[in-house]
PDB file of C-alpha atoms in Angstrom:
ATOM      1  CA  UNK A   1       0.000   0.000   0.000  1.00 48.00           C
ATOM      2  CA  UNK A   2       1.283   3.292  -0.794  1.00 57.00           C
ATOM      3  CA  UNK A   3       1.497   5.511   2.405  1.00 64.00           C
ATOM      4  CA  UNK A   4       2.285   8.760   0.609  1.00 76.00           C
ATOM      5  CA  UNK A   5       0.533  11.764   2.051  1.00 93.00           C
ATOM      6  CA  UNK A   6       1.433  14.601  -1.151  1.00 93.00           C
ATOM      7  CA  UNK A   7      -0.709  17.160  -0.890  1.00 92.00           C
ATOM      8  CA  UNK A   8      -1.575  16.781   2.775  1.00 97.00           C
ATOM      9  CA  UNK A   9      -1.072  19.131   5.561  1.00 98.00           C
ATOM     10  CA  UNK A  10       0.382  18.226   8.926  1.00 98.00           C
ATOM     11  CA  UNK A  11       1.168  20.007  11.961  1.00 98.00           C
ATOM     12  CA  UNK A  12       3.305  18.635  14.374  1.00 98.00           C
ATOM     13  CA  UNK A  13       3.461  19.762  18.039  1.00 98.00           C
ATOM     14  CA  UNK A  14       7.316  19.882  19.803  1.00 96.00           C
ATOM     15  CA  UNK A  15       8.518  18.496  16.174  1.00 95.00           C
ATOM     16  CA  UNK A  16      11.625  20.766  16.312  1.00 95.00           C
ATOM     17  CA  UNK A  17      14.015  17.867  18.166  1.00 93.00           C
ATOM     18  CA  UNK A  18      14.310  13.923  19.131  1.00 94.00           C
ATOM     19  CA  UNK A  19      11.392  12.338  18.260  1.00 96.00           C
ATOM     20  CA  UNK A  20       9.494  15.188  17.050  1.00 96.00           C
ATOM     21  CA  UNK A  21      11.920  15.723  14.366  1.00 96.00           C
ATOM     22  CA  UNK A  22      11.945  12.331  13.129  1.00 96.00           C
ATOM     23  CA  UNK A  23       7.646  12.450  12.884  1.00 98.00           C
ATOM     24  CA  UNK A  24       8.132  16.015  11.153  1.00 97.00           C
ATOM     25  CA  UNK A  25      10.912  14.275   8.530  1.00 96.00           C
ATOM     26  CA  UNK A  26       9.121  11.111   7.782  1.00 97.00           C
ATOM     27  CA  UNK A  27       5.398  13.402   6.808  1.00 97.00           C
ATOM     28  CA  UNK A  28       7.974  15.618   4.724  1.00 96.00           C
ATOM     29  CA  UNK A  29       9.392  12.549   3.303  1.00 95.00           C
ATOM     30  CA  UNK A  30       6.107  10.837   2.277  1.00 96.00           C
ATOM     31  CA  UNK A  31       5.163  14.363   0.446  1.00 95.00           C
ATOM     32  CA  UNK A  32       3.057  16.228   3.245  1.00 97.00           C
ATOM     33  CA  UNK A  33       3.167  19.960   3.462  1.00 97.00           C
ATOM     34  CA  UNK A  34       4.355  19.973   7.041  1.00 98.00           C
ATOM     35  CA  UNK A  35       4.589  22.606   9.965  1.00 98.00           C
ATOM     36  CA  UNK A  36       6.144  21.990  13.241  1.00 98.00           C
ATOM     37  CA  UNK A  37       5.463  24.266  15.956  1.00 97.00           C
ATOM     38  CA  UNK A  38       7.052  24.430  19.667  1.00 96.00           C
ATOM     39  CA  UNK A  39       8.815  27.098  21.964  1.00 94.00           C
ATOM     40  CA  UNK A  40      12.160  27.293  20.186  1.00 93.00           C
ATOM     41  CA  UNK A  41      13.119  26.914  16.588  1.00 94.00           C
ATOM     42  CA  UNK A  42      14.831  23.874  15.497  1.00 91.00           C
ATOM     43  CA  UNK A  43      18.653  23.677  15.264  1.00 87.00           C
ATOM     44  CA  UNK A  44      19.764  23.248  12.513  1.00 87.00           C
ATOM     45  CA  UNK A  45      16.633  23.970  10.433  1.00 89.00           C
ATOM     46  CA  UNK A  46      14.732  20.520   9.093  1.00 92.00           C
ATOM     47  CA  UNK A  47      14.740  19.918   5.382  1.00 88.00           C
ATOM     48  CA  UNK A  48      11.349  20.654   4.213  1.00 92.00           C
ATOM     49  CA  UNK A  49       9.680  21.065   7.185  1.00 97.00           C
ATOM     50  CA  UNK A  50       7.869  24.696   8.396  1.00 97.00           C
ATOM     51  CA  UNK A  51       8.156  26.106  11.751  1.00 97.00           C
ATOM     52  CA  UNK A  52       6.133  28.144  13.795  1.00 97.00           C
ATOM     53  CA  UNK A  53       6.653  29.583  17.568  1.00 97.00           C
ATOM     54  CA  UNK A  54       3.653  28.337  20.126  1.00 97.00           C
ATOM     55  CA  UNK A  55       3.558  27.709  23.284  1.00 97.00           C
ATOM     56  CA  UNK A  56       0.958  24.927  23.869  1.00 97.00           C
ATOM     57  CA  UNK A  57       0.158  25.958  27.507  1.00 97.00           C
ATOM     58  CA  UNK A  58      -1.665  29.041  26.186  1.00 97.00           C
ATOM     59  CA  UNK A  59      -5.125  28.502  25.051  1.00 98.00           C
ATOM     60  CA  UNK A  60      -5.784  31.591  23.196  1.00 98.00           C
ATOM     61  CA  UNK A  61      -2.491  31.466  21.226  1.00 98.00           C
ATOM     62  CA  UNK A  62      -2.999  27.757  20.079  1.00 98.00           C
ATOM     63  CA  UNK A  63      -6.741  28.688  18.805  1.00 98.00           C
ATOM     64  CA  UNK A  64      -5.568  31.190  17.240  1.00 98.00           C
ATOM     65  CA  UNK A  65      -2.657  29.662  15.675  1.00 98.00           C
ATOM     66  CA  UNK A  66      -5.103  27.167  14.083  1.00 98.00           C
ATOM     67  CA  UNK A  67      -7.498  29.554  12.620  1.00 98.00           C
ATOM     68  CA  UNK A  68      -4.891  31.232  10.985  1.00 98.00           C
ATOM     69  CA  UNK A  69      -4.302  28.170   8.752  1.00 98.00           C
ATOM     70  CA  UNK A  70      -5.552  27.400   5.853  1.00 98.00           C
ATOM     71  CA  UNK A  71      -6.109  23.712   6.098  1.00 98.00           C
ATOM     72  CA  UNK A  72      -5.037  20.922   8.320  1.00 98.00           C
ATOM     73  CA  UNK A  73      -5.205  16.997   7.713  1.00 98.00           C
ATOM     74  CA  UNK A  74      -3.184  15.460   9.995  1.00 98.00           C
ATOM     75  CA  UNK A  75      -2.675  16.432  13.606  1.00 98.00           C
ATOM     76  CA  UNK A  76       0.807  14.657  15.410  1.00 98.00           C
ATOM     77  CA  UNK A  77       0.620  15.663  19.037  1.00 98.00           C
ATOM     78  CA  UNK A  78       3.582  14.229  20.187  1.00 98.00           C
ATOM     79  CA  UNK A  79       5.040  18.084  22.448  1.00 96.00           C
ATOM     80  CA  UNK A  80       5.669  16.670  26.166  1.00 95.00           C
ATOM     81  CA  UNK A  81       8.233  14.927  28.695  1.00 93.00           C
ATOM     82  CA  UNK A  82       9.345  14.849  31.978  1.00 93.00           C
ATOM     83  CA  UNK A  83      12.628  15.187  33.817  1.00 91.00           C
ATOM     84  CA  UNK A  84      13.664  12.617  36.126  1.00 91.00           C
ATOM     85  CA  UNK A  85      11.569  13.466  39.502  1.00 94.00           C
ATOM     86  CA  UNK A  86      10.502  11.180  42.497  1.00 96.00           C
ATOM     87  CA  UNK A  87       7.212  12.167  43.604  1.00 96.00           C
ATOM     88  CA  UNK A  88       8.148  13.238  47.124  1.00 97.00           C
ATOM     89  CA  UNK A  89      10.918  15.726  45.750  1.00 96.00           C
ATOM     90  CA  UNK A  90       8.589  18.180  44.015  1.00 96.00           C
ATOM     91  CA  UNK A  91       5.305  19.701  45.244  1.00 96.00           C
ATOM     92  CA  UNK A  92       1.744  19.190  43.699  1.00 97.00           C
ATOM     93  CA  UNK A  93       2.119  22.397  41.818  1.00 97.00           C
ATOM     94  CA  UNK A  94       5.431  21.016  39.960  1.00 96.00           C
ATOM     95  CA  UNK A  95       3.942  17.919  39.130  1.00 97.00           C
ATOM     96  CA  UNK A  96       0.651  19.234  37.707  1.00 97.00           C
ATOM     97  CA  UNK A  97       2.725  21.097  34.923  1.00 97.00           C
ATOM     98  CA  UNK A  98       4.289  17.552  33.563  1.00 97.00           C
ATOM     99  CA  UNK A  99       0.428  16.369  33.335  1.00 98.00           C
ATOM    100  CA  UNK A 100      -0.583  19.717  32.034  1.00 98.00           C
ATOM    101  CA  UNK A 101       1.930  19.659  29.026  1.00 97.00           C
ATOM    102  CA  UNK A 102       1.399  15.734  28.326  1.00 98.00           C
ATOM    103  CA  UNK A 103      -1.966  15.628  28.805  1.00 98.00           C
ATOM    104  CA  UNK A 104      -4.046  18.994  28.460  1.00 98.00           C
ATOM    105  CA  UNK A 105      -2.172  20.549  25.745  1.00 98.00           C
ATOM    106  CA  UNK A 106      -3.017  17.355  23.548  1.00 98.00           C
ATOM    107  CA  UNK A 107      -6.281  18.332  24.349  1.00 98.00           C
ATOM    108  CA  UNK A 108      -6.093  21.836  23.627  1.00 98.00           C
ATOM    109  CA  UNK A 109      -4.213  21.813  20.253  1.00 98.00           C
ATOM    110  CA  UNK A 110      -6.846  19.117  19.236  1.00 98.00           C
ATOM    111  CA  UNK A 111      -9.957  20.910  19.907  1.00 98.00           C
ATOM    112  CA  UNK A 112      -8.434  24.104  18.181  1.00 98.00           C
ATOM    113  CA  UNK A 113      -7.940  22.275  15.089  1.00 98.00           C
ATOM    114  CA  UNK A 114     -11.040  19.971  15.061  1.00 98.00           C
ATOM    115  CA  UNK A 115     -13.260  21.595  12.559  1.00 98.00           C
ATOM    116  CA  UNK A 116     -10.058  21.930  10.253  1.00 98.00           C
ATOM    117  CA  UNK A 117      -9.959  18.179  10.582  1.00 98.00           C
ATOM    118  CA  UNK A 118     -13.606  17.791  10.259  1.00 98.00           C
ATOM    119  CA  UNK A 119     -13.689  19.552   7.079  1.00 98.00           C
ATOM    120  CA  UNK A 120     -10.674  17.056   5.399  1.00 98.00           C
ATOM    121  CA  UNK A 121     -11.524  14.024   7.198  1.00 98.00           C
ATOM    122  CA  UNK A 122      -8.400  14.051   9.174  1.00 98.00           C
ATOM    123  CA  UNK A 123      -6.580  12.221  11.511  1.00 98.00           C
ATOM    124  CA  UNK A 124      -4.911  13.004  15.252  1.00 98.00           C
ATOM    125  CA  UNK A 125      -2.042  11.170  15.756  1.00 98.00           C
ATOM    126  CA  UNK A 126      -1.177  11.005  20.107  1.00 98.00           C
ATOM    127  CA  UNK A 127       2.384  10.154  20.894  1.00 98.00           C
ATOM    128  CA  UNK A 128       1.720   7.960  23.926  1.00 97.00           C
ATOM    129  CA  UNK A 129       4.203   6.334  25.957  1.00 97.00           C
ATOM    130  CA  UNK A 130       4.778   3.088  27.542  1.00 96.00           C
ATOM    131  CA  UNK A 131       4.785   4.502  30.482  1.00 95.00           C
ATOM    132  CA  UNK A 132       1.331   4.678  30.683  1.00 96.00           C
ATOM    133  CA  UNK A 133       0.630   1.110  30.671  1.00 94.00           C
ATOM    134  CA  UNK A 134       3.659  -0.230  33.651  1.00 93.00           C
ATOM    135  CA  UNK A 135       4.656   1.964  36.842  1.00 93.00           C
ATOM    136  CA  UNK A 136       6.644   4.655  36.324  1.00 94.00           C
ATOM    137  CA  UNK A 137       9.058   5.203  39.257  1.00 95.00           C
ATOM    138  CA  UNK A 138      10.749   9.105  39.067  1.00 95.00           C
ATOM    139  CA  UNK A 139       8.242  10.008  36.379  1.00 95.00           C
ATOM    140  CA  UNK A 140       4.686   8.806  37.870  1.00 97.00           C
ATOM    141  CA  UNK A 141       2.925  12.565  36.687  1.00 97.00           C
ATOM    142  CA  UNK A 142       4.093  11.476  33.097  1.00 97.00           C
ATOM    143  CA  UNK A 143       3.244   8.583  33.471  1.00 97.00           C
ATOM    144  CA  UNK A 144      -0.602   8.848  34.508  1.00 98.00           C
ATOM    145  CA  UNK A 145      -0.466  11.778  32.228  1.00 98.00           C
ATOM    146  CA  UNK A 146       0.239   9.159  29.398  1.00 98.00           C
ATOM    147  CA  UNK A 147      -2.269   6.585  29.974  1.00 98.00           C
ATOM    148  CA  UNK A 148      -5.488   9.611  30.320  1.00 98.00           C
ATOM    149  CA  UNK A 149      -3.770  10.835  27.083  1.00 98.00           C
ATOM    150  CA  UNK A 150      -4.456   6.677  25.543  1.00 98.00           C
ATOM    151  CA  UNK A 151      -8.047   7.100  26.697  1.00 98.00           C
ATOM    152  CA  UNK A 152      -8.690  10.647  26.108  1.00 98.00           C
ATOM    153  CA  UNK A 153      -7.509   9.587  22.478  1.00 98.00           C
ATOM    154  CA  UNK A 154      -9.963   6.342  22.496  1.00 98.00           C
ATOM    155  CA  UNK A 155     -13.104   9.033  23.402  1.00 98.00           C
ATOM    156  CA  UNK A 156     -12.429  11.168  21.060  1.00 98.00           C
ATOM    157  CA  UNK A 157     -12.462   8.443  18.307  1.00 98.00           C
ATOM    158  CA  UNK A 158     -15.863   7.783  19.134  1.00 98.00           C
ATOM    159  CA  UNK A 159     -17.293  11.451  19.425  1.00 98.00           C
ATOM    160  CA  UNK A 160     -15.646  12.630  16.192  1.00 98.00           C
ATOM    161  CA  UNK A 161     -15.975   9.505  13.807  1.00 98.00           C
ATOM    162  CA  UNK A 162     -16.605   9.159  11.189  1.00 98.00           C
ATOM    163  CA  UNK A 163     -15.034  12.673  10.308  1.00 98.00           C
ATOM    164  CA  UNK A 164     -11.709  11.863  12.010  1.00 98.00           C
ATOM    165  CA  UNK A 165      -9.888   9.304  13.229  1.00 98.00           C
ATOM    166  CA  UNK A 166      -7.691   9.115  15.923  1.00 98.00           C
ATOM    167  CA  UNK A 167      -5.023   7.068  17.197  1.00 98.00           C
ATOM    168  CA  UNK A 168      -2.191   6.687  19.780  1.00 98.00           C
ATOM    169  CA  UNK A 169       1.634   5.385  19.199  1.00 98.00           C
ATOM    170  CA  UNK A 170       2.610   3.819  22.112  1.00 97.00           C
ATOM    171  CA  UNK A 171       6.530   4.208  22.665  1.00 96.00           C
ATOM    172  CA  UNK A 172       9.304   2.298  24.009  1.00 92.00           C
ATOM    173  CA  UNK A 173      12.844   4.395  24.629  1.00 89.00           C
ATOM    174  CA  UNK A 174      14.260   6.495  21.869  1.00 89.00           C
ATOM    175  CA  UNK A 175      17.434   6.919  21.449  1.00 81.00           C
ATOM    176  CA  UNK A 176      17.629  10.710  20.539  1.00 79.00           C
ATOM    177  CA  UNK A 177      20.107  13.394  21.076  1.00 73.00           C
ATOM    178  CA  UNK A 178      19.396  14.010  24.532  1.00 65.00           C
ATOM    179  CA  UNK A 179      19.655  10.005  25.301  1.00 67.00           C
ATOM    180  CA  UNK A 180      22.186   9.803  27.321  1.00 64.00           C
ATOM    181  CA  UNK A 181      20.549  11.948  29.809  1.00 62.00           C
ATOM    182  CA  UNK A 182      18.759   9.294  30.823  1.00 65.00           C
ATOM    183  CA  UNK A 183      20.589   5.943  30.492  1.00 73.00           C
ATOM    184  CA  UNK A 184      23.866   7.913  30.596  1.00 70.00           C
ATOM    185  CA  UNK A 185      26.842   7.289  28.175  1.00 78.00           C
ATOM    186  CA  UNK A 186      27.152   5.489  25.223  1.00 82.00           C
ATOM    187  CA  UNK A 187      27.636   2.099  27.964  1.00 75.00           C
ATOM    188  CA  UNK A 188      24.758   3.360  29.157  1.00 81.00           C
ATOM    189  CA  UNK A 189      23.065   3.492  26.280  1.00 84.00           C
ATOM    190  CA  UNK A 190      24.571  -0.290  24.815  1.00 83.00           C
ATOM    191  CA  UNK A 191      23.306  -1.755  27.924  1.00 82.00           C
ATOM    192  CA  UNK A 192      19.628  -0.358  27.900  1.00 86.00           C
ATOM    193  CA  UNK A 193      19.448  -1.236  23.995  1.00 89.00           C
ATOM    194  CA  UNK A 194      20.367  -5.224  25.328  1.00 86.00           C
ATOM    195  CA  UNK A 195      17.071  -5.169  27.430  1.00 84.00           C
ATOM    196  CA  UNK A 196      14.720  -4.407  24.698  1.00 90.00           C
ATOM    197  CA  UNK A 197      13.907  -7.767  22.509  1.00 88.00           C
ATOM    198  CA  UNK A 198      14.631  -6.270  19.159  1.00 92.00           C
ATOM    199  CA  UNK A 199      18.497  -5.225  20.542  1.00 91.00           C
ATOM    200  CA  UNK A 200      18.299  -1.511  19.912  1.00 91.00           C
ATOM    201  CA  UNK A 201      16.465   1.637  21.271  1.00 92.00           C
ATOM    202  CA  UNK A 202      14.147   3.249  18.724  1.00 89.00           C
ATOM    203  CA  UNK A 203      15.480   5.481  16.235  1.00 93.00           C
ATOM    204  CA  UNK A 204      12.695   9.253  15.785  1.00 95.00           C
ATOM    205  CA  UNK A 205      12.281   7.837  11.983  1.00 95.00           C
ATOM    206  CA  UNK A 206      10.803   4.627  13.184  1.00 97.00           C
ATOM    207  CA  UNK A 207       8.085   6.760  15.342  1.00 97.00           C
ATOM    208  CA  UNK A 208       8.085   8.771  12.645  1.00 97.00           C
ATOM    209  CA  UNK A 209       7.414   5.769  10.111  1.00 97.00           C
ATOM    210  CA  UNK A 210       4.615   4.210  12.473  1.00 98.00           C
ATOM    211  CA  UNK A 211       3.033   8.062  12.477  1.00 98.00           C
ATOM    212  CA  UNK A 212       2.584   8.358   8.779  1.00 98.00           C
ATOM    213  CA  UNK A 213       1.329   5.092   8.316  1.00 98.00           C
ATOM    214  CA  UNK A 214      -1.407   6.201  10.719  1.00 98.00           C
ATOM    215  CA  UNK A 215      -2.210   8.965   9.332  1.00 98.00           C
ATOM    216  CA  UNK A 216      -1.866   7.203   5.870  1.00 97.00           C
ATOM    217  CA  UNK A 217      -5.137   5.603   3.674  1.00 95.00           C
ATOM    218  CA  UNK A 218      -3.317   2.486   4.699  1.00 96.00           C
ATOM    219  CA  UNK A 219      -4.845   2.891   7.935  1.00 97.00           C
ATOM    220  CA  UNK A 220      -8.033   4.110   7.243  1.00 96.00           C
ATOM    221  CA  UNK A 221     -10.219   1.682   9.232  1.00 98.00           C
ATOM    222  CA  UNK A 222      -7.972   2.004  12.023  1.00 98.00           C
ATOM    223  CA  UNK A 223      -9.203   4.879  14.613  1.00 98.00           C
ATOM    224  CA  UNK A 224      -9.449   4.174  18.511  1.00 98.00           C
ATOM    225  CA  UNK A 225      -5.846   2.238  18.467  1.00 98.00           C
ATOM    226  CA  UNK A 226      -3.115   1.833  20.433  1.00 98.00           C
ATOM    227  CA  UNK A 227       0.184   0.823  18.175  1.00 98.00           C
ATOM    228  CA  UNK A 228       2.760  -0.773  20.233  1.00 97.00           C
ATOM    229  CA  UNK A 229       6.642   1.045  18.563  1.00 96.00           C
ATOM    230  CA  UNK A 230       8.506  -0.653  21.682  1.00 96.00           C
ATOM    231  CA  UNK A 231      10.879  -2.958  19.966  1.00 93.00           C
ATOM    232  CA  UNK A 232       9.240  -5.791  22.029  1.00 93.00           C
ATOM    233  CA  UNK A 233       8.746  -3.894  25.393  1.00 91.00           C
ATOM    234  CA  UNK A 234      10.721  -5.442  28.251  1.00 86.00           C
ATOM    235  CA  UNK A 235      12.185  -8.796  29.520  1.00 81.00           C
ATOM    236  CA  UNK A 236       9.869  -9.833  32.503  1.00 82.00           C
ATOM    237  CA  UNK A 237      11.898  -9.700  35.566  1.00 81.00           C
ATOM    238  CA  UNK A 238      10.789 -12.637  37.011  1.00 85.00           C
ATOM    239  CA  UNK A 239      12.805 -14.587  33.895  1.00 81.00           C
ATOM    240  CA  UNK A 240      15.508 -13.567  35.240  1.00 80.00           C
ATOM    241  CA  UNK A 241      15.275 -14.463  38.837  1.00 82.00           C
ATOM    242  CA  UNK A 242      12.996 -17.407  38.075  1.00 79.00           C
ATOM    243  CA  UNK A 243      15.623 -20.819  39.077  1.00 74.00           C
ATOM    244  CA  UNK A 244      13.492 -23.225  36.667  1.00 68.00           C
ATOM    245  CA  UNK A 245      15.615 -25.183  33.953  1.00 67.00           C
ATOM    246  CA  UNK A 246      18.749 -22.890  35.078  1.00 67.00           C
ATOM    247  CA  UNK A 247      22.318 -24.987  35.476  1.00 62.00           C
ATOM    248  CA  UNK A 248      23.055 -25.515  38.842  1.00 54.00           C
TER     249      UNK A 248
END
C-alpha cells in the first residue's frame, strides 16, 4: 500500500528535536506539506519542514494559531516529557505542569484544530508512551499523564468519527540526542538497547514511520488504536530471577 501523504497538511506539536523531528521528517518525506510548531526553533533547520513559535500551555495562542491556517489533515501531538523526579521531591504544583503539558495541551491543540480536521476528514495522531501502561518510578505525573492521554484519544475516536480518526503510538525508549541523559553514556546506552527484545532503542524515523502510516489511507479503518513502537517492550523480571531449567 502506498502511504504517501502529497498534498496533505500536517502540523506537528514539539517536532523541532528527538522524536518530534523524526515524525516532522518522515510526513515531509512521504510528500506532506508539514509545519512543526514548539517554543524554540529547530537547530539546525529541518529539510522541508515549516516552523512556527507556540507555546501549547496558552489557550488563546494555540486557537488562534489554528485559525490562521488554511487547512489541516493530519494532527501529530507528540510536544511533552518529563525530567527525572521522584514524587516526594517536588510539590503538587510542579507535578501538575508535567500532566498539564502531556496531557491537556493534547487536548487543547486538538480541539483548536477539530473543525479543520472535520472539514478534510483528518486524523490526530497522540504520541503515547509506555509509560502509561507499567509503573513509572521518578516520572509517575508522566506517566498517569500518558495513559489519560491513551483514553482521552480512544473518546475522542468515538465522538468525532466518522469525520476523524484518531489514534495513539505507544513508545518504548528512543534513542535521541538528549539520550544519554537518561541511560547515561554510550555504555549506558549499549546496555539499555540489550534489554529491549529487538536489541536496539528506537530510532525518531521509526516513530516517525509508524506516524505516517497512521495517518496514511493504509490505515483508514484504524481509529481508537493503540500501536505498540517498543521494539518488544521489556524482559519480565521474574525470567531472570525465576531458578526453573537454570544450570546448577
Amino acid at each position: 500500500m502506498d502511504n504517501s501523504l502529497r498534498g496533505r497538511t500536517v502540523v506537528v506539536t514539539g517536532g523541532t528535536r528527538g522524536v518530534g523531528a523524526g515524525i516532522a521528517r518522515a510526513f515531509a518525506e512521504a510528500g506532506a506539506q508539514v509545519l512543526a510548531c514548539a517554543r524554540r526553533p529547530p537547530e539546525p533547520p529541518l529539510g522541508g519542514v515549516g516552523f512556527a513559535p507556540l507555546d501549547l500551555r496558552d489557550p488563546p495562542a494555540v486557537r488562534a494559531f489554528f485559525d490562521a491556517l488554511p487547512r489541516v489533515d493530519v494532527l501529530v501531538n507528540n510536544a511533552g516529557g518529563t525530567p527525572y523526579r521522584p514524587l516526594a521531591d517536588a510539590d503538587a504544583e510542579r507535578h501538575a505542569r508535567v500532566i498539564e503539558l502531556n496531557l491537556v495541551t493534547p487536548l487543547t491543540a486538538s480541539l483548536a484544530a477539530y473543525e479543520h480536521l472535520k472539514r478534510s476528514r483528518g486524523t490526530v495522531v497522540m504520541i503515547g508512551s509506555v509509560s502509561g501502561s507499567r509503573p513509572s518510578p521518578g516520572s509517575a505525573a508522566y506517566g498517569a499523564a500518558k495513559a489519560g492521554l491513551e483514553n482521552l484519544a480512544r473518546s475522542m475516536a468515538v465522538e468525532w468519527a466518522p469525520e476523524v480518526r484518531v489514534n495513539t503510538l505507544v513508545v518504548g525508549m528512543v534513542r535521541t540526542e538528549l539520550a544519554h541523559l537518561h541511560y547515561g553514556g554510550q555504555d549506558g546506552i549499549e546496555a539499555v538497547s540489550r534489554t529491549v527484545p529487538l536489541g536496539r532503542l528506537a530510532a525518531p524515523s521509526d516513530v516517525g514511520a509508524a506516524a505516517v502510516f497512521l495517518a496514511s489511507d493504509a490505515a483508514r479503518y484504524i481509529s481508537g488504536a493503540s500501536l505498540l513502537v517498543h521494539g518488544g517492550g521489556e524482559r519480565p523480571a521474574f525470567l531472570d530471577a525465576a531458578t526453573a531449567n537454570k544450570e546448577d
